[in-house]
CSV table of C-alpha atoms in Angstrom, one decimal:
chain,number,residue,atom,x,y,z
A,17,UNK,CA,0.0,0.0,0.0
A,18,UNK,CA,1.5,3.3,-1.1
A,19,UNK,CA,1.8,6.2,1.4
A,20,UNK,CA,2.9,9.8,1.3
A,21,UNK,CA,3.9,12.3,4.0
A,22,UNK,CA,3.0,15.9,3.7
A,23,UNK,CA,5.1,18.4,5.7
A,24,UNK,CA,3.5,21.4,7.4
A,25,UNK,CA,3.9,24.6,5.4
A,26,UNK,CA,4.5,27.7,7.4
A,27,UNK,CA,4.8,30.2,4.6
A,28,UNK,CA,2.3,31.9,2.3
A,29,UNK,CA,2.0,30.9,-1.4
A,30,UNK,CA,0.8,32.3,-4.6
A,31,UNK,CA,-0.3,29.5,-6.9
A,32,UNK,CA,-1.5,29.6,-10.5
A,33,UNK,CA,-3.0,26.3,-11.6
A,34,UNK,CA,-3.2,26.0,-15.4
A,35,UNK,CA,-2.8,22.2,-15.1
A,36,UNK,CA,-5.6,21.2,-12.8
A,37,UNK,CA,-6.9,17.8,-13.9
A,38,UNK,CA,-9.5,18.0,-16.8
A,39,UNK,CA,-13.1,17.5,-15.6
A,40,UNK,CA,-13.8,13.9,-14.8
A,41,UNK,CA,-17.6,14.0,-15.3
A,42,UNK,CA,-17.3,15.6,-18.7
A,43,UNK,CA,-14.5,13.3,-19.8
A,44,UNK,CA,-16.6,10.2,-19.0
A,45,UNK,CA,-19.5,11.7,-20.9
A,46,UNK,CA,-17.3,12.5,-23.9
A,47,UNK,CA,-16.3,8.8,-24.2
A,48,UNK,CA,-19.9,7.6,-23.8
A,49,UNK,CA,-21.8,10.2,-25.8
A,50,UNK,CA,-19.5,10.0,-28.8
A,51,UNK,CA,-21.1,6.5,-29.4
A,52,UNK,CA,-24.4,8.2,-30.2
A,53,UNK,CA,-23.0,10.0,-33.3
A,54,UNK,CA,-22.3,8.6,-36.7
A,55,UNK,CA,-19.2,10.9,-37.2
A,56,UNK,CA,-15.9,11.3,-35.5
A,57,UNK,CA,-15.8,13.3,-32.2
A,58,UNK,CA,-12.8,15.4,-31.3
A,59,UNK,CA,-12.0,15.8,-27.6
A,60,UNK,CA,-9.1,17.9,-26.4
A,61,UNK,CA,-7.7,17.8,-22.9
A,62,UNK,CA,-9.4,14.5,-22.0
A,63,UNK,CA,-8.7,13.3,-18.5
A,64,UNK,CA,-6.0,10.6,-18.6
A,65,UNK,CA,-7.1,9.1,-15.2
A,66,UNK,CA,-7.7,5.5,-14.6
A,67,UNK,CA,-11.5,5.8,-14.4
A,68,UNK,CA,-11.9,7.8,-17.6
A,69,UNK,CA,-9.5,5.7,-19.5
A,70,UNK,CA,-11.7,2.7,-18.5
A,71,UNK,CA,-14.7,4.5,-20.1
A,72,UNK,CA,-12.6,5.1,-23.2
A,73,UNK,CA,-11.5,1.5,-23.4
A,74,UNK,CA,-15.1,0.3,-23.1
A,75,UNK,CA,-16.0,2.5,-26.1
A,76,UNK,CA,-13.3,0.7,-28.0
A,77,UNK,CA,-14.6,-2.7,-26.9
A,78,UNK,CA,-18.0,-1.7,-28.2
A,79,UNK,CA,-16.6,-1.1,-31.7
A,80,UNK,CA,-15.3,2.5,-31.6
A,81,UNK,CA,-12.0,3.5,-33.2
A,82,UNK,CA,-10.1,5.6,-30.7
A,83,UNK,CA,-7.0,7.5,-31.6
A,84,UNK,CA,-4.9,9.0,-28.8
A,85,UNK,CA,-2.4,11.9,-29.1
A,86,UNK,CA,-1.6,12.6,-25.4
A,87,UNK,CA,-4.8,14.1,-23.9
A,88,UNK,CA,-6.2,14.8,-27.4
A,89,UNK,CA,-8.6,12.0,-28.4
A,90,UNK,CA,-10.7,11.3,-31.5
A,91,UNK,CA,-13.5,8.7,-31.4
A,92,UNK,CA,-15.0,7.3,-34.5
A,93,UNK,CA,-18.1,5.3,-33.5
A,94,UNK,CA,-19.1,2.1,-35.3
A,95,UNK,CA,-22.2,2.0,-37.4
A,96,UNK,CA,-23.7,-0.2,-34.8
A,97,UNK,CA,-22.4,-1.0,-31.3
A,98,UNK,CA,-21.1,-4.5,-31.2
A,99,UNK,CA,-21.1,-7.2,-28.5
A,100,UNK,CA,-17.7,-7.3,-26.8
A,101,UNK,CA,-15.9,-10.6,-26.5
A,102,UNK,CA,-14.9,-9.8,-22.9
A,103,UNK,CA,-16.3,-8.1,-19.8
A,104,UNK,CA,-16.4,-4.3,-19.6
A,105,UNK,CA,-14.2,-3.1,-16.7
A,106,UNK,CA,-15.3,0.3,-15.3
A,107,UNK,CA,-12.4,0.4,-12.8
A,108,UNK,CA,-13.5,2.6,-9.8
A,109,UNK,CA,-16.0,4.7,-11.8
A,110,UNK,CA,-19.6,4.7,-10.6
A,111,UNK,CA,-20.2,7.3,-13.4
A,112,UNK,CA,-18.9,4.9,-16.0
A,113,UNK,CA,-20.9,1.9,-14.8
A,114,UNK,CA,-24.2,3.7,-14.3
A,115,UNK,CA,-24.1,5.6,-17.6
A,116,UNK,CA,-23.1,2.6,-19.6
A,117,UNK,CA,-25.9,0.7,-17.9
A,118,UNK,CA,-28.4,3.2,-19.2
A,119,UNK,CA,-26.9,3.2,-22.7
A,120,UNK,CA,-26.5,-0.5,-23.1
A,121,UNK,CA,-30.0,-1.3,-21.7
A,122,UNK,CA,-31.3,-0.2,-25.1
A,123,UNK,CA,-28.6,-1.8,-27.3
A,124,UNK,CA,-29.3,-5.2,-28.8
A,125,UNK,CA,-26.7,-7.6,-27.3
A,126,UNK,CA,-25.2,-9.0,-24.1
A,127,UNK,CA,-22.9,-7.0,-21.9
A,128,UNK,CA,-21.3,-7.5,-18.5
A,129,UNK,CA,-20.1,-4.4,-16.5
A,130,UNK,CA,-17.8,-4.9,-13.6
A,131,UNK,CA,-15.2,-2.8,-11.6
A,132,UNK,CA,-12.7,-2.9,-8.8
A,133,UNK,CA,-13.5,-4.2,-5.3
A,134,UNK,CA,-14.7,-0.7,-4.2
A,135,UNK,CA,-17.1,-0.2,-7.2
A,136,UNK,CA,-18.5,-3.8,-6.8
A,137,UNK,CA,-19.6,-2.8,-3.3
A,138,UNK,CA,-21.5,0.4,-4.3
A,139,UNK,CA,-25.3,0.4,-4.8
A,140,UNK,CA,-26.5,-0.1,-8.4
A,141,UNK,CA,-30.2,-0.6,-7.8
A,142,UNK,CA,-30.8,3.1,-8.0
A,143,UNK,CA,-30.3,2.6,-11.8
A,144,UNK,CA,-31.1,-1.0,-12.3
A,145,UNK,CA,-34.5,-0.8,-10.6
A,146,UNK,CA,-35.9,2.0,-12.9
A,147,UNK,CA,-34.2,0.5,-15.9
A,148,UNK,CA,-35.8,-2.9,-15.3
A,149,UNK,CA,-39.2,-1.2,-14.9
A,150,UNK,CA,-39.0,0.1,-18.5
A,151,UNK,CA,-38.0,-3.3,-20.0
A,152,UNK,CA,-34.2,-3.6,-19.4
A,153,UNK,CA,-33.0,-7.1,-18.6
A,154,UNK,CA,-30.3,-6.7,-15.9
A,155,UNK,CA,-29.1,-9.3,-13.5
A,156,UNK,CA,-26.6,-8.7,-10.7
A,157,UNK,CA,-25.8,-9.6,-7.1
A,158,UNK,CA,-28.2,-8.8,-4.2
A,159,UNK,CA,-31.3,-8.8,-6.5
A,160,UNK,CA,-30.0,-6.0,-8.7
A,161,UNK,CA,-27.9,-4.0,-6.3
A,162,UNK,CA,-24.3,-5.0,-6.7
A,163,UNK,CA,-22.0,-5.4,-9.7
A,164,UNK,CA,-21.1,-7.2,-11.9
A,165,UNK,CA,-24.1,-6.2,-14.0
A,166,UNK,CA,-25.2,-8.6,-16.7
A,167,UNK,CA,-27.2,-6.7,-19.3
A,168,UNK,CA,-29.3,-8.1,-22.2
A,169,UNK,CA,-30.1,-5.0,-24.2
A,170,UNK,CA,-33.2,-4.5,-26.2
A,171,UNK,CA,-36.4,-2.5,-26.7
A,172,UNK,CA,-37.3,0.0,-23.9
A,173,UNK,CA,-40.6,1.5,-22.9
A,174,UNK,CA,-41.2,5.2,-22.4
A,175,UNK,CA,-41.4,6.3,-18.8
A,176,UNK,CA,-42.4,9.0,-16.4
A,177,UNK,CA,-40.0,8.7,-13.5
A,178,UNK,CA,-39.9,10.9,-10.4
A,179,UNK,CA,-36.5,9.9,-8.9
A,180,UNK,CA,-36.2,9.6,-5.1
A,181,UNK,CA,-32.5,10.4,-5.4
A,182,UNK,CA,-31.0,13.6,-6.7
A,183,UNK,CA,-28.1,12.1,-8.6
A,184,UNK,CA,-26.6,13.1,-12.0
A,185,UNK,CA,-25.6,9.5,-12.5
A,186,UNK,CA,-29.1,8.2,-12.1
A,187,UNK,CA,-30.5,11.0,-14.2
A,188,UNK,CA,-28.0,10.4,-17.0
A,189,UNK,CA,-28.6,6.7,-17.1
A,190,UNK,CA,-32.4,7.3,-17.5
A,191,UNK,CA,-31.8,10.0,-20.2
A,192,UNK,CA,-29.6,7.6,-22.1
A,193,UNK,CA,-32.3,5.0,-21.9
A,194,UNK,CA,-35.0,7.5,-22.7
A,195,UNK,CA,-33.5,8.6,-26.0
A,196,UNK,CA,-33.7,5.0,-27.0
A,197,UNK,CA,-37.2,4.4,-25.8
A,198,UNK,CA,-40.2,3.9,-28.1
A,199,UNK,CA,-41.9,7.2,-27.2
A,200,UNK,CA,-41.3,10.5,-25.3
A,201,UNK,CA,-40.2,10.0,-21.6
A,202,UNK,CA,-40.1,12.2,-18.6
A,203,UNK,CA,-37.7,12.4,-15.7
A,204,UNK,CA,-37.8,14.5,-12.5
A,205,UNK,CA,-35.7,15.0,-9.4
A,206,UNK,CA,-36.3,17.1,-6.3
A,207,UNK,CA,-33.2,19.2,-6.8
A,208,UNK,CA,-31.4,19.7,-10.0
A,209,UNK,CA,-28.2,17.7,-10.0
A,210,UNK,CA,-25.2,18.3,-12.2
A,211,UNK,CA,-26.6,19.0,-15.7
A,212,UNK,CA,-23.6,18.1,-17.9
A,213,UNK,CA,-25.6,15.4,-19.6
A,214,UNK,CA,-28.5,17.7,-20.6
A,215,UNK,CA,-26.1,20.4,-21.8
A,216,UNK,CA,-23.9,18.1,-23.8
A,217,UNK,CA,-26.6,16.1,-25.4
A,218,UNK,CA,-28.5,19.3,-26.4
A,219,UNK,CA,-25.3,20.6,-27.9
A,220,UNK,CA,-25.1,17.4,-30.0
A,221,UNK,CA,-28.7,17.8,-31.2
A,222,UNK,CA,-30.8,15.7,-28.8
A,223,UNK,CA,-34.1,17.0,-27.5
A,224,UNK,CA,-33.7,16.9,-23.8
A,225,UNK,CA,-35.4,19.9,-22.2
A,226,UNK,CA,-36.5,20.8,-18.7
A,227,UNK,CA,-39.9,22.5,-18.2
A,228,UNK,CA,-40.9,25.0,-15.6
A,229,UNK,CA,-42.5,22.2,-13.5
A,230,UNK,CA,-39.1,20.5,-13.2
A,231,UNK,CA,-39.9,17.6,-15.5
A,232,UNK,CA,-37.2,16.8,-18.1
A,233,UNK,CA,-38.7,15.8,-21.5
A,234,UNK,CA,-36.7,13.2,-23.3
A,235,UNK,CA,-37.5,12.6,-27.0
A,236,UNK,CA,-36.3,9.5,-28.8
A,237,UNK,CA,-33.5,9.9,-31.2
A,238,UNK,CA,-34.7,10.0,-34.8
A,239,UNK,CA,-31.2,10.2,-36.2
A,240,UNK,CA,-27.6,10.0,-34.9
A,241,UNK,CA,-26.4,13.0,-32.9
A,242,UNK,CA,-23.8,15.5,-34.1
A,243,UNK,CA,-20.2,14.6,-33.1
A,244,UNK,CA,-18.6,16.4,-30.2
A,245,UNK,CA,-16.0,19.0,-30.8
A,246,UNK,CA,-14.9,20.0,-27.3
A,247,UNK,CA,-12.0,21.0,-25.1
A,248,UNK,CA,-12.7,19.5,-21.6
A,249,UNK,CA,-12.4,22.3,-19.0
A,250,UNK,CA,-10.5,21.9,-15.8
A,251,UNK,CA,-12.4,20.2,-13.0
A,252,UNK,CA,-13.6,22.5,-10.3
A,253,UNK,CA,-13.9,19.6,-7.9
A,254,UNK,CA,-10.2,19.0,-8.3
A,255,UNK,CA,-9.3,22.7,-8.1
A,256,UNK,CA,-11.3,22.9,-4.8
A,257,UNK,CA,-8.5,21.2,-2.9
A,258,UNK,CA,-6.2,24.1,-3.6
A,259,UNK,CA,-9.0,26.6,-3.0
A,260,UNK,CA,-9.2,25.2,0.6
A,261,UNK,CA,-5.4,25.3,0.9
A,262,UNK,CA,-5.5,29.0,0.1
A,263,UNK,CA,-8.4,29.7,2.4
A,264,UNK,CA,-6.6,28.1,5.4
A,265,UNK,CA,-3.1,29.5,4.8
A,266,UNK,CA,-2.5,33.1,5.7
A,267,UNK,CA,-1.6,35.5,2.9
A,268,UNK,CA,-2.0,32.8,0.2
A,269,UNK,CA,-3.8,32.9,-3.2
A,270,UNK,CA,-4.7,30.4,-5.9
A,271,UNK,CA,-5.9,31.0,-9.4
A,272,UNK,CA,-7.6,28.0,-11.1
A,273,UNK,CA,-7.5,28.5,-14.9
A,274,UNK,CA,-9.9,27.4,-17.5
A,275,UNK,CA,-12.4,25.7,-15.2
A,276,UNK,CA,-16.1,25.0,-15.8
A,277,UNK,CA,-18.2,27.6,-14.1
A,278,UNK,CA,-21.4,25.5,-14.4
A,279,UNK,CA,-23.6,26.7,-11.4
A,280,UNK,CA,-24.1,23.0,-10.4
A,281,UNK,CA,-20.3,22.6,-10.0
A,282,UNK,CA,-19.2,25.7,-8.1
A,283,UNK,CA,-21.4,25.5,-5.0
A,284,UNK,CA,-18.5,24.5,-2.8
A,285,UNK,CA,-16.7,27.7,-3.7
A,286,UNK,CA,-19.8,29.6,-2.8
A,287,UNK,CA,-19.9,27.9,0.6
A,288,UNK,CA,-16.2,28.6,1.2
A,289,UNK,CA,-16.9,32.3,0.2
A,290,UNK,CA,-19.7,32.3,2.8
A,291,UNK,CA,-17.2,31.0,5.4
A,292,UNK,CA,-15.0,34.1,4.7
A,293,UNK,CA,-12.6,33.3,1.9
A,294,UNK,CA,-12.3,35.9,-0.9
A,295,UNK,CA,-13.4,34.3,-4.2
A,296,UNK,CA,-14.0,35.8,-7.7
A,297,UNK,CA,-15.3,34.1,-10.9
A,298,UNK,CA,-14.3,35.3,-14.4
A,299,UNK,CA,-16.2,33.8,-17.3
A,300,UNK,CA,-14.3,33.6,-20.6
A,301,UNK,CA,-16.5,31.4,-22.9
A,302,UNK,CA,-19.8,29.5,-23.0
A,303,UNK,CA,-20.4,26.8,-25.6
A,304,UNK,CA,-21.2,23.4,-24.0
A,305,UNK,CA,-20.3,24.8,-20.6
A,306,UNK,CA,-19.4,28.2,-19.1
A,307,UNK,CA,-15.6,28.3,-18.7
A,308,UNK,CA,-13.3,30.7,-16.9
A,309,UNK,CA,-11.0,31.3,-14.0
A,310,UNK,CA,-11.6,31.2,-10.2
A,311,UNK,CA,-9.4,33.2,-7.8
A,312,UNK,CA,-9.3,32.3,-4.1
A,313,UNK,CA,-7.5,34.3,-1.5
A,314,UNK,CA,-7.0,34.0,2.3
A,315,UNK,CA,-9.2,36.5,4.0
A,316,UNK,CA,-8.7,35.8,7.7
A,317,UNK,CA,-10.0,33.1,10.0
A,318,UNK,CA,-12.9,31.2,8.5
A,319,UNK,CA,-16.3,31.1,10.2
A,320,UNK,CA,-18.5,28.0,10.8
A,321,UNK,CA,-21.3,27.3,8.4
A,322,UNK,CA,-24.4,25.1,8.1
A,323,UNK,CA,-24.7,23.2,4.8
A,324,UNK,CA,-28.1,21.7,4.1
A,325,UNK,CA,-29.2,22.9,0.6
A,326,UNK,CA,-27.9,22.0,-2.9
A,327,UNK,CA,-26.2,18.9,-1.5
A,328,UNK,CA,-26.2,17.2,-4.9
A,329,UNK,CA,-24.0,20.0,-6.1
A,330,UNK,CA,-21.5,19.5,-3.2
A,331,UNK,CA,-21.2,15.8,-2.9
A,332,UNK,CA,-17.7,15.5,-4.2
A,333,UNK,CA,-16.3,18.6,-2.4
A,334,UNK,CA,-17.7,18.0,1.1
A,335,UNK,CA,-14.6,16.0,2.3
A,336,UNK,CA,-12.3,19.0,1.4
A,337,UNK,CA,-14.9,21.4,2.8
A,338,UNK,CA,-14.8,19.5,6.0
A,339,UNK,CA,-11.1,20.3,6.4
A,340,UNK,CA,-12.0,24.0,6.2
A,341,UNK,CA,-14.8,23.4,8.7
A,342,UNK,CA,-12.3,21.8,11.1
A,343,UNK,CA,-10.2,25.1,11.1
A,344,UNK,CA,-13.2,27.5,11.3
A,345,UNK,CA,-14.5,29.3,14.3
A,346,UNK,CA,-17.6,27.6,15.7
A,347,UNK,CA,-19.6,24.5,14.9
A,348,UNK,CA,-20.3,23.6,11.3
A,349,UNK,CA,-23.2,21.4,10.4
A,350,UNK,CA,-23.8,19.2,7.3
A,351,UNK,CA,-27.4,17.9,6.7
A,352,UNK,CA,-29.3,16.0,4.0
A,353,UNK,CA,-26.1,14.3,2.9
A,354,UNK,CA,-26.9,10.6,3.2
A,355,UNK,CA,-25.6,10.2,-0.4
A,356,UNK,CA,-22.1,10.6,1.0
A,357,UNK,CA,-22.4,7.1,2.5
A,358,UNK,CA,-22.5,5.4,-0.9
A,359,UNK,CA,-19.6,7.1,-2.7
A,360,UNK,CA,-16.1,5.5,-3.1
A,361,UNK,CA,-16.2,5.1,0.6
A,362,UNK,CA,-18.7,5.9,3.3
A,363,UNK,CA,-17.5,9.5,3.3
A,364,UNK,CA,-19.3,10.5,6.5
A,365,UNK,CA,-17.6,7.8,8.6
A,366,UNK,CA,-14.3,8.0,6.7
A,367,UNK,CA,-13.9,11.8,7.0
A,368,UNK,CA,-15.0,11.9,10.6
A,369,UNK,CA,-12.6,9.1,11.5
A,370,UNK,CA,-9.8,11.1,10.0
A,371,UNK,CA,-10.7,14.3,11.7
A,372,UNK,CA,-11.0,12.5,15.1
A,373,UNK,CA,-7.5,11.2,14.6
A,374,UNK,CA,-6.5,14.9,14.0
A,375,UNK,CA,-7.9,15.9,17.4
A,376,UNK,CA,-11.1,17.5,16.0
A,377,UNK,CA,-14.4,17.0,17.9
A,378,UNK,CA,-17.1,15.7,15.6
A,379,UNK,CA,-20.7,14.3,15.9
A,380,UNK,CA,-22.0,11.8,13.3
A,381,UNK,CA,-25.6,11.7,12.1
A,382,UNK,CA,-27.2,9.3,9.6
A,383,UNK,CA,-27.4,12.0,6.9
A,384,UNK,CA,-24.5,14.3,7.9
A,385,UNK,CA,-22.3,15.5,10.8
A,386,UNK,CA,-21.2,18.3,13.0
A,387,UNK,CA,-17.6,19.6,13.2
A,388,UNK,CA,-16.4,21.8,16.1
A,389,UNK,CA,-13.8,24.0,14.6
A,390,UNK,CA,-10.4,24.3,16.4
A,391,UNK,CA,-7.1,23.1,15.1
A,392,UNK,CA,-5.6,20.1,13.3
A,393,UNK,CA,-3.0,17.8,14.6
A,394,UNK,CA,-0.7,15.7,12.5
A,395,UNK,CA,-1.8,12.0,12.2
A,396,UNK,CA,-1.8,9.0,9.9
A,397,UNK,CA,-4.9,8.7,7.8
A,398,UNK,CA,-6.3,5.7,5.9
A,399,UNK,CA,-8.1,6.8,2.7
A,400,UNK,CA,-10.0,3.5,2.3
A,401,UNK,CA,-9.4,3.8,-1.4
A,402,UNK,CA,-11.3,7.0,-1.7
A,403,UNK,CA,-9.4,9.5,-3.8
A,404,UNK,CA,-11.2,12.6,-2.4
A,405,UNK,CA,-10.6,11.6,1.2
A,406,UNK,CA,-6.9,11.0,0.4
A,407,UNK,CA,-6.5,14.4,-1.3
A,408,UNK,CA,-8.6,16.3,1.4
A,409,UNK,CA,-6.3,15.1,4.2
A,410,UNK,CA,-3.3,15.8,2.0
A,411,UNK,CA,-4.5,19.4,2.0
A,412,UNK,CA,-4.9,19.3,5.8
A,413,UNK,CA,-1.3,18.3,5.9
A,414,UNK,CA,-0.3,21.7,4.5
A,415,UNK,CA,-1.7,23.1,7.8
A,416,UNK,CA,-0.3,20.5,10.3
A,417,UNK,CA,1.6,17.8,8.5
A,418,UNK,CA,0.0,14.4,7.6
A,419,UNK,CA,0.7,10.9,6.5
A,420,UNK,CA,-1.8,9.4,4.0
A,421,UNK,CA,-2.2,5.7,3.4
A,422,UNK,CA,-3.5,4.0,0.2
A,423,UNK,CA,-2.9,6.9,-2.2
A,424,UNK,CA,-3.0,4.9,-5.4
A,425,UNK,CA,-6.7,5.9,-5.7
A,426,UNK,CA,-5.7,9.5,-6.5
A,427,UNK,CA,-4.6,8.4,-10.0
A,428,UNK,CA,-8.3,7.6,-10.8
A,429,UNK,CA,-9.2,11.3,-11.0
A,430,UNK,CA,-6.2,13.6,-10.5
A,431,UNK,CA,-2.9,12.0,-11.7
A,432,UNK,CA,-0.8,15.2,-11.2
A,433,UNK,CA,-2.2,16.2,-7.8
A,434,UNK,CA,1.1,15.7,-6.0
A,435,UNK,CA,3.0,17.6,-8.7
A,436,UNK,CA,0.9,20.7,-7.9
A,437,UNK,CA,0.9,20.1,-4.2
A,438,UNK,CA,4.7,20.0,-4.2
A,439,UNK,CA,4.7,23.6,-5.4
A,440,UNK,CA,3.4,24.7,-2.1
A,441,UNK,CA,4.8,22.2,0.4
A,442,UNK,CA,7.3,19.4,0.8
A,443,UNK,CA,6.3,15.7,0.3
A,444,UNK,CA,8.1,12.7,1.8
């Protein structure tokens, strides 16, 4: 098991990040959505992380011709998706598995989706149950809940589904099924989750529109979609680690360049701003996604905050935000965040276990937690194979020093994380 030691950094820093990892969510979708076109898609700045490479490899197994030039990718889809001669390995990516389940449910053929030991323990019935209800033939462990997923694709019925879960992965899987259904389908969630799927598919020519009542209308495809021509922006979730580092380190500043400013992706920055950090957003372009720069500056001691709204927009950043909460004045509270328990790890218990080791008083709830802000003490943290937990406590190490165990998982989403971190502190 690979470990790293982060040394406490006692000076200020001025960091410009032009090489933040490309957006993971958008990279996954580029690999998958390109299969819906009949022409070659061009994707620049594709994330070369283990998870997204898995999605790209699956596209190849389904018959696509993929050409790689570093992070610049072209994908020529087949005239018809073909049955693979082997299982489809999604690695650690819940996004890859759930979106491919939605796509392949409507494709004639037999497909088996699997992943690593962590992914095989994550719940899949949130997508398999509604897909089965519209005619998908899916078998897996625990009556449809655990991978591997065995899919026999075929004709799908139209649906009207009010999801009990606010999840971009569930929504995307159902949209991918809906555009293959026999008639118009409708999907609704209580709170708008990340909307990359809707934005990108609309940009490709699909009719996926949300009404004033919150229902998303999904029309079946009558012809192949236009190919993608996109440069994947930087990932605000990845950049947020260094935003927190700036907010907790006196006289420090970070500029994150060319990042998506999609409102469903920058909520964590808004919370950090509410806690007292100085943050500005500068939009530069807006095609598939609004893209620009985010500047974060230390602005004094942070204040505690209660987080209970827009949780679906925060689910990946809450571990890093918890580090800021641990150093803020007062008691911070996180509510309505039960979804944290079914990510790469149970992030509620994993994060609180780490903070407790660092001397922070915490209180655990079923759907959230409380953190009594004080100071952090150096400790040894087990990431439990969760890349965001590993990186969050690495950022905590800038403040107090830290040893992180099981860091191989970071390669799934942010391969150059430690290259950037080494610009502001020493690693051992």
